[in-house]
Amino acid sequence: MLRWVRQQLGFDPPHQSDTRTIYIANRFPQHGHYVPQKFADNRIVSSKYTVWNFVPKNLFEQFRRVANFYFLIIFLVQLMIDTPTSPITSGLPLFFVITVTAIKQGYEDWLRHKADNEVNGAPVYVVRSGGLVKTRSKNIRVGDIVRVAKDETFPVDLVLLSSDRVDGSCHVTTASLDGETNLKTHVAVPETAVLQSVANLDKLVAVIECQQPEADLYRFVGRITVSQQTEEIVRPLGPESLLLRGARLKNTKEIFGVAVYTGMETKMALNYKSKSQKRSAVEKSMNSFLIIYLIILLFEAILSTILKYAWQAEEKWDEPWYNEKTEHERNSSKILRFISDFLAFLVLYNFIIPISLYVTVEMQKFLGSFFIGWDLDLYHEETNQRAQVNTSDLNEELGQVEYVFTDKTGTLTENEMQFRECSINGIKYQEVNGKLTPEGFSEDSPDGNIHSLMKEEELFLKAVCLCHTVQINADQTDSADAPWHANGIASPLEYYASSPDEKALVEAASRVGVVFTGTTGDSMEVKSLGKPERYKLLHVLEFDPNRRRMSVIVESPSGEKLLFTKGAESSILPRSKSGEIDKTRVHVDEFALKGLRTLCVAYRRFTPEEYQEIGKRLHEARTALQQREERLADVFNFIERDLELLGATGVEDKLQDKVQETIEALRLAGIKVWVLTGDKHETAVSVSLSCGHFHRTMNILELVQHKSDSTCAEQLRQLAKRIKEDHVIQHGLVVDGTSLSLALREHEKLFMEVCKNCSAVLCCRMAPLQKAKVVRLLKTSPEKPITLAIGDGANDVSMIQEAHVGIGIMGKEGRQAVRNSDYAIARFKFLSKLLFVHGHFYYIRIATLVQYFFYKNVCFITPQFLYQFFCLFSQQTLYDSVYLTLYNICFTSLPVLIYSLFEQHVHPHVLQSKPVLYRDISKNAHLGFKPFLYWTILGFFHAFVFFYGSYLLMGEDTSLLGNGQMFGNWTFGTLVFTVMVITVTMKMALETHFWTWINHFVTWGSIVFYFIFSLFYGGIIWPFLHTQDMYFVFVQLLSSGSAWFAIILIVVACLFIDVVKKVLYRHLQPTSTEKAQMEEDKGSVSSACDFAESRHRGEDNRQLLDPSSLPDSTYVH
């Protein structure tokens, strides 16, 4: 019993074996001591909270924030001891902030719940009790037989039992899992492949034993034991038998499979990397400022407490005749009294910490992020895709980027491959009008016919047509002769390919006369010059990144056993023993220099004895339960040797639109661009030159093909020396994956020094994790630069998640990068608008917002501190408690929020056309120590002017009121508060460059609201207030002409110095941004034009209030 309780509490987890046993259709054995295993249900959970844990969990998370926890402590202190202000003054703002944040987080989590319910409630068909039963996805159990139809997504991880094809094969695309758009072939074991009906499957008696769930998408080891009459047949199961949740069925009418992993144990769920919380530089600055203000607060509280006791050392002030102490007060401990007084001062001054700063920042980020989605300049018409924001927490980080790490294929290029040229038997060919033409030959014979292929050319094209994983649209393969016209030329077949390269090659072969027409069973059909040929497919040696090649073994119509291999030249040429190896190597380098992607093609003939040996070895390796991958790799290496080289292919990947201009703009903005690609060295360099990443005038340094630590280190030292000697010209660095691994292992500092002195870096032959390592290396270097990674494929996900800002390109390689990114755009060219306009605006807005918040709270609480010198440090409050509560929530909150949403200090066109303006805000320039000090000193200066100005002008005057009465302390406090509300609101107005009707409404509306509220609050006796110190105070204050004079004089005195400072700095030391503003002002012809332009610029911002107007908007930044 005790053990059961421990297990339920999670202290003593039940023992779990390394394998799981699954009884198909849940037919458990009827005899023996069978203990059913417990498996997870099929529900996917991506949400953070439930109805029950939302309140405690959310409160716990919110009170981990320094400011929230601090205000909670202050609130509790106010409840426990006699403090000068009511607990409501800190309790209400805290409640407001906690509630608003909880609503925002609750709403975001509700959206996640909604998405989960949609997935978990999707209809599925399961075989139960001899028939197909419709149920919900969440009800699938391990062992259930599930039916999936064409184009449907697999709801669980299934082991394939049968399909509508005789051989039990099916085609699947895993684009949503790993970004690969290829069709992968999966095969059922022969014993279950024949069970194509529900009735037959219901009679199946079989057991699957397989490993426990693991995250590796490409690894699965298991076996199936099928009971047939008296015998049991055991078959191995591998990745080719497993259909993963999230993948989609293609080219197959339906399949049946048995559920082996469900819910959060599926490979898709195990691969879901919860994003580590990225924090922006602004948030870190904010926390530093909070700590400084906490120190100021503690200093003021301690000073006030010490001065109080110093003052009370004199008898007459310790216990004046009008305020005698009680017996209890006389006998209480001095230490306790000191602590109590210190806490009381802490409560009195606590508003110097701006609690509403967090909630305003949250609202600004959340609402501001809509502008990116609404920007028509970031909308791609051809694909109907608009920019997408996945994380609103990093908007301002877009304005701080110092390094951009970009993928090449699909990010800088279109990922649309076009066959350009090839090398066959040492001769270069190009495709001209659907014919292969040797280089240098002109295609001028009009009657040249399709039957002019030489033997070597035909063999090369057949190799291209047979060695691939290309599939044909099922509808086209139903009738073998349908795609052919009478003249023997093929109408275009629709190919599905494992990679854009393979598709381009098979399509090119079909255009020049050798057409792949599909597979039936274990045969591959090719029409060579209109003549059909059938090759029996014996084995497929799958592509893997280590071998970097793939092969097929086929039996030709004449009965010959042939191996066709294609792959990277570095993996094919060393294994070739004959053919034009040297000429082909030269051609491959020439293709690469033109920016083409290259592949080499080779073949080998087997004798019957050789083939028998190969078949035996392959079978042994494929049925091994232990070390299957290593054994297969050994066998593949044994087979793929002594090759005869046929030739090489060159395929072009077209550059995206405006890539060159974008990279140049990034460089002007002071951003360094690094290209990280898996492509070969020459291809990558060629593309770098054509897209402007490398300039022709650049000195290109290379760190490639190093096998040992010592040679790598020596080369790095030489490069560092060369850079120092030639410091005048720009340098570009090329590094490959293996050299990079060596450089990062021992010589990280030296490598970083070389990289930082290069204006462009290209890393080729990179593995996905190496990309992330490079980003981390830069990110954690002593300067701690802000990094941005941009890519389109699943291989870019680790890099996107590692960088400060991750951007996904909505390309052709699935949605994995987009789903894991912070922002998603359709094209690389949109990056410039995203950084130079949106990033610039967001940073300026939030920097001003943060500084202004601290400024207005210094203005607010310093007069309270100064007042203590005039009231014997008796902790008398200067302002009424209602004013204390509403200052940050109502009177001064809206102008700064609207500013932080709509401010455009420079026209967007100017920002985009002058990328150099981006340098003005780099390295957190507006939130550094100097600007922070300026705003803080300004706050203290204004506070002194409010207090002493009011005191000098009004404090000594005895004839202020009509009846000859003097001012009281509440009237004085209200005068200071009125001057303060007007000044801080006007200060925000001075900071605003871009006025919309909303800015006018909230700026002047805030001041008007304060006056109206004060008249109502002080003009009526409210029954629910036990004391009403403010009764008629405000009305009497406003009835005095001298009070009005004082208000105007003090406000002007405060802001005059600020205006003078702005004017002098603008004319004597203008920044690039201020120069651009002045040029923009000169460019305006008249005030009428300005007004029209302002309306034009306002289009963007009005969309926040009226998103429906988006399609009609004609304004483009």
Short mmCIF file of C-alpha atoms in Angstrom, two decimals, residues 584-971:
data_model
loop_
_atom_site.label_atom_id
_atom_site.label_comp_id
_atom_site.label_asym_id
_atom_site.label_seq_id
_atom_site.Cartn_x
_atom_site.Cartn_y
_atom_site.Cartn_z
CA THR A 584 34.82 15.03 -64.54
CA ARG A 585 36.51 16.50 -61.44
CA VAL A 586 37.49 19.59 -63.48
CA HIS A 587 33.93 19.90 -64.82
CA VAL A 588 32.44 19.56 -61.32
CA ASP A 589 34.64 22.44 -60.11
CA GLU A 590 33.63 24.52 -63.13
CA PHE A 591 29.92 23.86 -62.41
CA ALA A 592 30.44 24.82 -58.76
CA LEU A 593 32.16 28.09 -59.75
CA LYS A 594 29.03 28.98 -61.74
CA GLY A 595 26.98 28.48 -58.54
CA LEU A 596 25.47 25.15 -59.65
CA ARG A 597 24.69 22.31 -57.23
CA THR A 598 26.64 19.24 -58.34
CA LEU A 599 26.14 15.47 -58.15
CA CYS A 600 28.26 12.66 -59.59
CA VAL A 601 26.75 9.50 -61.14
CA ALA A 602 28.46 6.10 -61.33
CA TYR A 603 27.57 2.42 -61.82
CA ARG A 604 28.89 -1.10 -61.27
CA ARG A 605 28.11 -4.51 -62.83
CA PHE A 606 27.82 -7.54 -60.51
CA THR A 607 28.62 -11.16 -61.35
CA PRO A 608 25.99 -13.67 -60.05
CA GLU A 609 28.42 -14.72 -57.26
CA GLU A 610 29.03 -11.11 -56.19
CA TYR A 611 25.31 -10.42 -56.14
CA GLN A 612 24.60 -13.52 -54.04
CA GLU A 613 27.19 -12.43 -51.46
CA ILE A 614 25.72 -8.89 -51.37
CA GLY A 615 22.14 -10.17 -50.96
CA LYS A 616 23.19 -12.38 -48.04
CA ARG A 617 25.08 -9.57 -46.27
CA LEU A 618 22.24 -7.08 -46.76
CA HIS A 619 19.67 -9.53 -45.32
CA GLU A 620 21.80 -10.21 -42.24
CA ALA A 621 22.34 -6.48 -41.57
CA ARG A 622 18.68 -5.58 -42.13
CA THR A 623 17.31 -8.23 -39.73
CA ALA A 624 19.80 -7.49 -36.91
CA LEU A 625 18.18 -6.16 -33.73
CA GLN A 626 21.48 -4.91 -32.28
CA GLN A 627 23.69 -2.29 -34.01
CA ARG A 628 21.61 -2.41 -37.18
CA GLU A 629 22.74 1.04 -38.43
CA GLU A 630 26.47 0.26 -38.05
CA ARG A 631 26.14 -3.11 -39.82
CA LEU A 632 24.20 -1.57 -42.71
CA ALA A 633 26.81 1.19 -43.10
CA ASP A 634 29.55 -1.44 -43.37
CA VAL A 635 27.61 -3.42 -45.99
CA PHE A 636 26.82 -0.27 -48.02
CA ASN A 637 30.53 0.63 -48.07
CA PHE A 638 31.34 -2.92 -49.22
CA ILE A 639 28.83 -2.66 -52.10
CA GLU A 640 29.58 0.91 -53.27
CA ARG A 641 33.18 0.42 -54.42
CA ASP A 642 35.06 -0.18 -57.67
CA LEU A 643 32.58 2.12 -59.44
CA GLU A 644 32.70 3.16 -63.07
CA LEU A 645 32.13 6.89 -63.32
CA LEU A 646 29.43 7.97 -65.77
CA GLY A 647 29.49 11.75 -65.27
CA ALA A 648 28.17 14.65 -63.23
CA THR A 649 25.16 17.00 -63.21
CA GLY A 650 24.87 20.74 -62.56
CA VAL A 651 21.57 22.13 -61.28
CA GLU A 652 20.91 25.83 -60.65
CA ASP A 653 19.06 27.20 -57.65
CA LYS A 654 17.82 30.67 -58.61
CA LEU A 655 18.54 33.65 -56.29
CA GLN A 656 15.52 35.24 -54.62
CA ASP A 657 14.42 38.72 -55.64
CA LYS A 658 16.37 41.69 -54.15
CA VAL A 659 18.75 39.54 -52.10
CA GLN A 660 21.79 41.58 -53.18
CA GLU A 661 20.16 44.91 -52.22
CA THR A 662 19.09 43.51 -48.84
CA ILE A 663 22.57 42.21 -47.96
CA GLU A 664 24.13 45.54 -49.01
CA ALA A 665 21.60 47.44 -46.86
CA LEU A 666 22.39 45.21 -43.87
CA ARG A 667 26.09 45.96 -44.34
CA LEU A 668 25.43 49.74 -44.46
CA ALA A 669 23.44 49.41 -41.22
CA GLY A 670 26.54 48.00 -39.52
CA ILE A 671 25.19 44.42 -39.44
CA LYS A 672 27.59 41.59 -40.24
CA VAL A 673 26.14 38.80 -42.39
CA TRP A 674 27.24 35.17 -42.01
CA VAL A 675 26.01 32.54 -44.47
CA LEU A 676 25.80 29.02 -42.98
CA THR A 677 25.05 26.30 -45.54
CA GLY A 678 25.36 22.57 -46.08
CA ASP A 679 26.44 23.12 -49.72
CA LYS A 680 29.89 22.38 -51.08
CA HIS A 681 32.64 24.96 -50.88
CA GLU A 682 32.76 26.14 -54.53
CA THR A 683 28.94 26.35 -54.91
CA ALA A 684 28.61 28.33 -51.68
CA VAL A 685 31.39 30.78 -52.65
CA SER A 686 29.85 31.29 -56.08
CA VAL A 687 26.40 32.03 -54.61
CA SER A 688 27.99 34.34 -52.02
CA LEU A 689 29.62 36.34 -54.82
CA SER A 690 26.45 36.49 -56.93
CA CYS A 691 24.25 37.64 -54.00
CA GLY A 692 26.70 40.35 -52.91
CA HIS A 693 27.70 38.68 -49.65
CA PHE A 694 31.28 38.57 -50.97
CA HIS A 695 32.49 41.43 -53.19
CA ARG A 696 34.81 40.91 -56.15
CA THR A 697 37.24 43.38 -54.51
CA MET A 698 37.29 41.42 -51.24
CA ASN A 699 40.30 39.42 -50.16
CA ILE A 700 38.81 35.94 -49.63
CA LEU A 701 40.57 33.89 -46.94
CA GLU A 702 40.05 30.14 -46.64
CA LEU A 703 40.09 27.73 -43.70
CA VAL A 704 39.09 24.47 -45.40
CA GLN A 705 39.90 20.75 -45.58
CA HIS A 706 41.91 20.60 -42.37
CA LYS A 707 42.21 17.16 -40.84
CA SER A 708 44.42 17.92 -37.82
CA ASP A 709 44.48 20.42 -34.98
CA SER A 710 48.01 21.62 -35.71
CA THR A 711 47.44 22.50 -39.40
CA CYS A 712 44.19 24.25 -38.51
CA ALA A 713 45.87 26.33 -35.78
CA GLU A 714 48.79 27.22 -38.10
CA GLN A 715 46.40 28.34 -40.84
CA LEU A 716 44.40 30.46 -38.33
CA ARG A 717 47.60 32.22 -37.20
CA GLN A 718 48.56 32.95 -40.81
CA LEU A 719 45.08 34.36 -41.53
CA ALA A 720 45.24 36.61 -38.43
CA LYS A 721 48.66 37.85 -39.59
CA ARG A 722 47.41 38.55 -43.13
CA ILE A 723 44.45 40.51 -41.80
CA LYS A 724 46.77 42.70 -39.68
CA GLU A 725 49.07 43.33 -42.66
CA ASP A 726 46.26 44.09 -45.15
CA HIS A 727 44.00 46.02 -42.78
CA VAL A 728 43.02 48.49 -45.52
CA ILE A 729 41.02 46.12 -47.70
CA GLN A 730 37.94 44.12 -46.71
CA HIS A 731 38.26 40.41 -45.98
CA GLY A 732 35.84 37.52 -46.44
CA LEU A 733 36.36 34.18 -44.69
CA VAL A 734 35.33 30.72 -45.93
CA VAL A 735 35.23 27.87 -43.38
CA ASP A 736 34.04 24.29 -43.86
CA GLY A 737 32.40 22.02 -41.28
CA THR A 738 35.41 19.84 -40.42
CA SER A 739 37.82 22.78 -40.04
CA LEU A 740 35.21 24.58 -37.94
CA SER A 741 34.96 21.62 -35.53
CA LEU A 742 38.76 21.69 -35.09
CA ALA A 743 38.84 25.48 -34.68
CA LEU A 744 36.10 25.44 -32.04
CA ARG A 745 37.71 22.60 -30.10
CA GLU A 746 41.03 24.22 -29.19
CA HIS A 747 41.39 27.64 -30.84
CA GLU A 748 38.10 29.38 -30.18
CA LYS A 749 39.63 32.78 -29.28
CA LEU A 750 41.90 32.89 -32.32
CA PHE A 751 39.03 31.83 -34.61
CA MET A 752 36.76 34.53 -33.15
CA GLU A 753 39.46 37.17 -33.61
CA VAL A 754 39.82 36.25 -37.31
CA CYS A 755 36.04 36.21 -37.82
CA LYS A 756 35.45 39.58 -36.19
CA ASN A 757 38.01 41.23 -38.47
CA CYS A 758 36.24 39.87 -41.58
CA SER A 759 33.31 41.80 -43.00
CA ALA A 760 31.65 38.61 -44.33
CA VAL A 761 31.92 34.96 -43.24
CA LEU A 762 30.76 31.90 -45.17
CA CYS A 763 30.53 28.50 -43.45
CA CYS A 764 29.92 25.59 -45.85
CA ARG A 765 29.30 21.86 -45.36
CA MET A 766 27.61 22.63 -42.03
CA ALA A 767 25.58 20.16 -39.97
CA PRO A 768 22.42 21.61 -38.28
CA LEU A 769 23.96 21.48 -34.78
CA GLN A 770 27.13 23.17 -36.04
CA LYS A 771 25.00 26.10 -37.19
CA ALA A 772 23.62 26.46 -33.65
CA LYS A 773 27.15 26.16 -32.20
CA VAL A 774 28.41 29.04 -34.34
CA VAL A 775 25.50 31.23 -33.25
CA ARG A 776 26.10 30.34 -29.58
CA LEU A 777 29.81 31.10 -29.99
CA LEU A 778 29.09 34.65 -31.21
CA LYS A 779 26.25 35.14 -28.73
CA THR A 780 28.42 34.32 -25.72
CA SER A 781 31.55 36.19 -26.88
CA PRO A 782 32.70 39.03 -24.53
CA GLU A 783 30.88 41.77 -26.53
CA LYS A 784 27.61 39.77 -26.29
CA PRO A 785 26.22 41.01 -29.65
CA ILE A 786 22.53 40.59 -30.54
CA THR A 787 22.19 37.82 -33.11
CA LEU A 788 19.48 37.02 -35.64
CA ALA A 789 19.16 33.68 -37.47
CA ILE A 790 17.02 33.23 -40.58
CA GLY A 791 16.24 29.97 -42.39
CA ASP A 792 13.51 27.96 -44.04
CA GLY A 793 14.17 24.26 -43.30
CA ALA A 794 14.06 21.88 -40.36
CA ASN A 795 17.89 21.87 -40.44
CA ASP A 796 17.77 25.59 -39.47
CA VAL A 797 15.55 25.10 -36.39
CA SER A 798 18.40 24.69 -33.88
CA MET A 799 20.07 27.87 -35.20
CA ILE A 800 16.76 29.80 -35.13
CA GLN A 801 16.11 28.75 -31.53
CA GLU A 802 19.67 29.55 -30.44
CA ALA A 803 19.81 33.14 -31.78
CA HIS A 804 18.35 36.10 -29.86
CA VAL A 805 15.84 36.56 -32.69
CA GLY A 806 14.81 33.66 -34.93
CA ILE A 807 13.12 34.28 -38.28
CA GLY A 808 11.51 31.55 -40.37
CA ILE A 809 11.08 31.83 -44.13
CA MET A 810 7.79 30.43 -45.43
CA GLY A 811 9.54 28.39 -48.10
CA LYS A 812 9.18 25.01 -49.79
CA GLU A 813 10.77 22.95 -47.01
CA GLY A 814 7.77 22.51 -44.71
CA ARG A 815 6.73 24.67 -41.78
CA GLN A 816 9.17 23.48 -39.11
CA ALA A 817 11.32 26.64 -39.24
CA VAL A 818 8.27 28.91 -39.23
CA ARG A 819 6.73 27.11 -36.24
CA ASN A 820 9.92 27.37 -34.19
CA SER A 821 10.72 30.97 -35.08
CA ASP A 822 9.87 34.24 -33.34
CA TYR A 823 8.84 35.92 -36.61
CA ALA A 824 8.04 34.48 -40.03
CA ILE A 825 8.30 36.24 -43.40
CA ALA A 826 7.74 35.01 -46.95
CA ARG A 827 10.96 36.30 -48.53
CA PHE A 828 14.49 37.30 -47.46
CA LYS A 829 14.05 40.82 -48.94
CA PHE A 830 11.41 41.61 -46.27
CA LEU A 831 14.15 41.44 -43.62
CA SER A 832 15.26 45.03 -44.38
CA LYS A 833 11.79 46.50 -43.69
CA LEU A 834 11.40 44.31 -40.60
CA LEU A 835 14.68 45.55 -39.07
CA PHE A 836 15.14 49.09 -40.37
CA VAL A 837 11.53 50.25 -39.99
CA HIS A 838 9.67 48.02 -37.51
CA GLY A 839 12.76 47.24 -35.41
CA HIS A 840 13.78 50.91 -35.32
CA PHE A 841 10.30 52.11 -34.35
CA TYR A 842 9.76 49.42 -31.69
CA TYR A 843 13.11 50.12 -30.06
CA ILE A 844 12.66 53.93 -29.97
CA ARG A 845 9.12 53.54 -28.63
CA ILE A 846 9.94 51.12 -25.84
CA ALA A 847 13.19 52.89 -24.87
CA THR A 848 11.28 56.15 -24.39
CA LEU A 849 8.45 54.32 -22.60
CA VAL A 850 10.81 52.74 -20.03
CA GLN A 851 12.80 55.96 -19.37
CA TYR A 852 9.62 58.05 -19.18
CA PHE A 853 8.07 55.71 -16.62
CA PHE A 854 11.03 56.06 -14.28
CA TYR A 855 11.09 59.83 -14.87
CA LYS A 856 7.42 60.36 -13.99
CA ASN A 857 7.71 58.26 -10.83
CA VAL A 858 10.75 60.28 -9.66
CA CYS A 859 8.69 63.44 -10.28
CA PHE A 860 5.86 61.85 -8.30
CA ILE A 861 7.63 60.70 -5.14
CA THR A 862 10.51 63.20 -4.65
CA PRO A 863 8.15 66.03 -3.47
CA GLN A 864 6.82 63.52 -0.91
CA PHE A 865 10.41 63.08 0.36
CA LEU A 866 11.05 66.87 0.41
CA TYR A 867 7.79 67.42 2.28
CA GLN A 868 9.11 65.37 5.22
CA PHE A 869 11.65 68.14 5.95
CA PHE A 870 8.68 70.44 6.58
CA CYS A 871 6.63 68.07 8.76
CA LEU A 872 9.28 66.83 11.21
CA PHE A 873 9.51 63.47 9.35
CA SER A 874 6.15 62.53 10.80
CA GLN A 875 5.35 60.45 7.67
CA GLN A 876 2.54 62.82 6.75
CA THR A 877 1.56 62.18 3.13
CA LEU A 878 1.64 65.11 0.68
CA TYR A 879 -1.00 63.70 -1.68
CA ASP A 880 -4.40 62.22 -1.02
CA SER A 881 -4.49 58.39 -1.16
CA VAL A 882 -6.86 58.42 -4.18
CA TYR A 883 -4.33 60.52 -6.12
CA LEU A 884 -1.56 58.13 -5.04
CA THR A 885 -3.53 55.19 -6.44
CA LEU A 886 -4.70 56.77 -9.69
CA TYR A 887 -1.53 58.64 -10.75
CA ASN A 888 -0.03 55.67 -12.62
CA ILE A 889 -3.29 53.90 -13.50
CA CYS A 890 -5.39 56.78 -14.90
CA PHE A 891 -3.80 60.23 -15.00
CA THR A 892 -0.51 59.51 -16.80
CA SER A 893 -0.85 56.02 -18.33
CA LEU A 894 -2.56 56.56 -21.70
CA PRO A 895 -0.36 59.22 -23.42
CA VAL A 896 2.77 57.06 -23.03
CA LEU A 897 0.96 53.87 -24.16
CA ILE A 898 -0.38 55.58 -27.31
CA TYR A 899 3.07 57.11 -27.97
CA SER A 900 4.63 53.64 -27.68
CA LEU A 901 2.20 52.28 -30.28
CA PHE A 902 2.09 55.05 -32.88
CA GLU A 903 5.33 57.05 -32.69
CA GLN A 904 7.18 57.46 -36.01
CA HIS A 905 10.05 59.85 -35.32
CA VAL A 906 11.23 59.55 -38.95
CA HIS A 907 9.21 58.68 -42.06
CA PRO A 908 9.36 54.90 -42.78
CA HIS A 909 10.57 55.59 -46.35
CA VAL A 910 13.57 57.51 -44.96
CA LEU A 911 14.44 54.72 -42.52
CA GLN A 912 14.37 52.12 -45.27
CA SER A 913 16.27 54.18 -47.84
CA LYS A 914 18.96 55.17 -45.28
CA PRO A 915 20.01 51.96 -43.49
CA VAL A 916 22.84 53.93 -41.83
CA LEU A 917 20.24 55.41 -39.43
CA TYR A 918 20.04 51.94 -37.85
CA ARG A 919 23.52 52.55 -36.37
CA ASP A 920 22.08 55.40 -34.22
CA ILE A 921 20.13 52.92 -32.10
CA SER A 922 22.59 50.01 -32.10
CA LYS A 923 24.17 48.66 -28.89
CA ASN A 924 21.12 49.70 -26.83
CA ALA A 925 22.11 53.38 -27.34
CA HIS A 926 18.84 54.85 -26.00
CA LEU A 927 18.79 52.71 -22.86
CA GLY A 928 22.41 53.11 -21.84
CA PHE A 929 23.60 54.68 -18.59
CA LYS A 930 23.83 58.25 -20.01
CA PRO A 931 20.18 58.52 -21.22
CA PHE A 932 19.03 56.84 -17.99
CA LEU A 933 21.01 59.35 -15.91
CA TYR A 934 19.61 62.24 -17.98
CA TRP A 935 15.99 61.19 -17.43
CA THR A 936 16.57 60.52 -13.71
CA ILE A 937 18.27 63.91 -13.12
CA LEU A 938 15.50 65.57 -15.15
CA GLY A 939 12.92 63.85 -12.90
CA PHE A 940 14.65 65.10 -9.73
CA PHE A 941 15.01 68.63 -11.20
CA HIS A 942 11.32 68.82 -12.14
CA ALA A 943 10.32 67.46 -8.71
CA PHE A 944 12.39 70.19 -6.97
CA VAL A 945 10.79 72.86 -9.20
CA PHE A 946 7.26 71.51 -8.46
CA PHE A 947 7.81 71.49 -4.73
CA TYR A 948 9.90 74.59 -4.10
CA GLY A 949 8.12 76.55 -6.85
CA SER A 950 4.77 75.88 -5.20
CA TYR A 951 6.26 76.60 -1.77
CA LEU A 952 7.87 79.90 -2.76
CA LEU A 953 4.89 81.16 -4.76
CA MET A 954 2.10 80.00 -2.49
CA GLY A 955 3.45 78.63 0.80
CA GLU A 956 3.84 81.98 2.65
CA ASP A 957 0.82 83.81 1.15
CA THR A 958 -1.98 84.40 3.69
CA SER A 959 -4.63 85.93 1.45
CA LEU A 960 -5.09 83.20 -1.10
CA LEU A 961 -8.73 82.43 -0.57
CA GLY A 962 -11.59 84.93 -0.89
CA ASN A 963 -12.51 84.65 2.79
CA GLY A 964 -8.95 85.40 3.89
CA GLN A 965 -8.16 81.80 4.87
CA MET A 966 -4.68 80.35 4.33
CA PHE A 967 -3.88 77.25 2.31
CA GLY A 968 -3.89 73.95 4.23
CA ASN A 969 -1.49 71.06 3.62
CA TRP A 970 -4.00 69.30 1.31
CA THR A 971 -4.33 72.40 -0.86
#
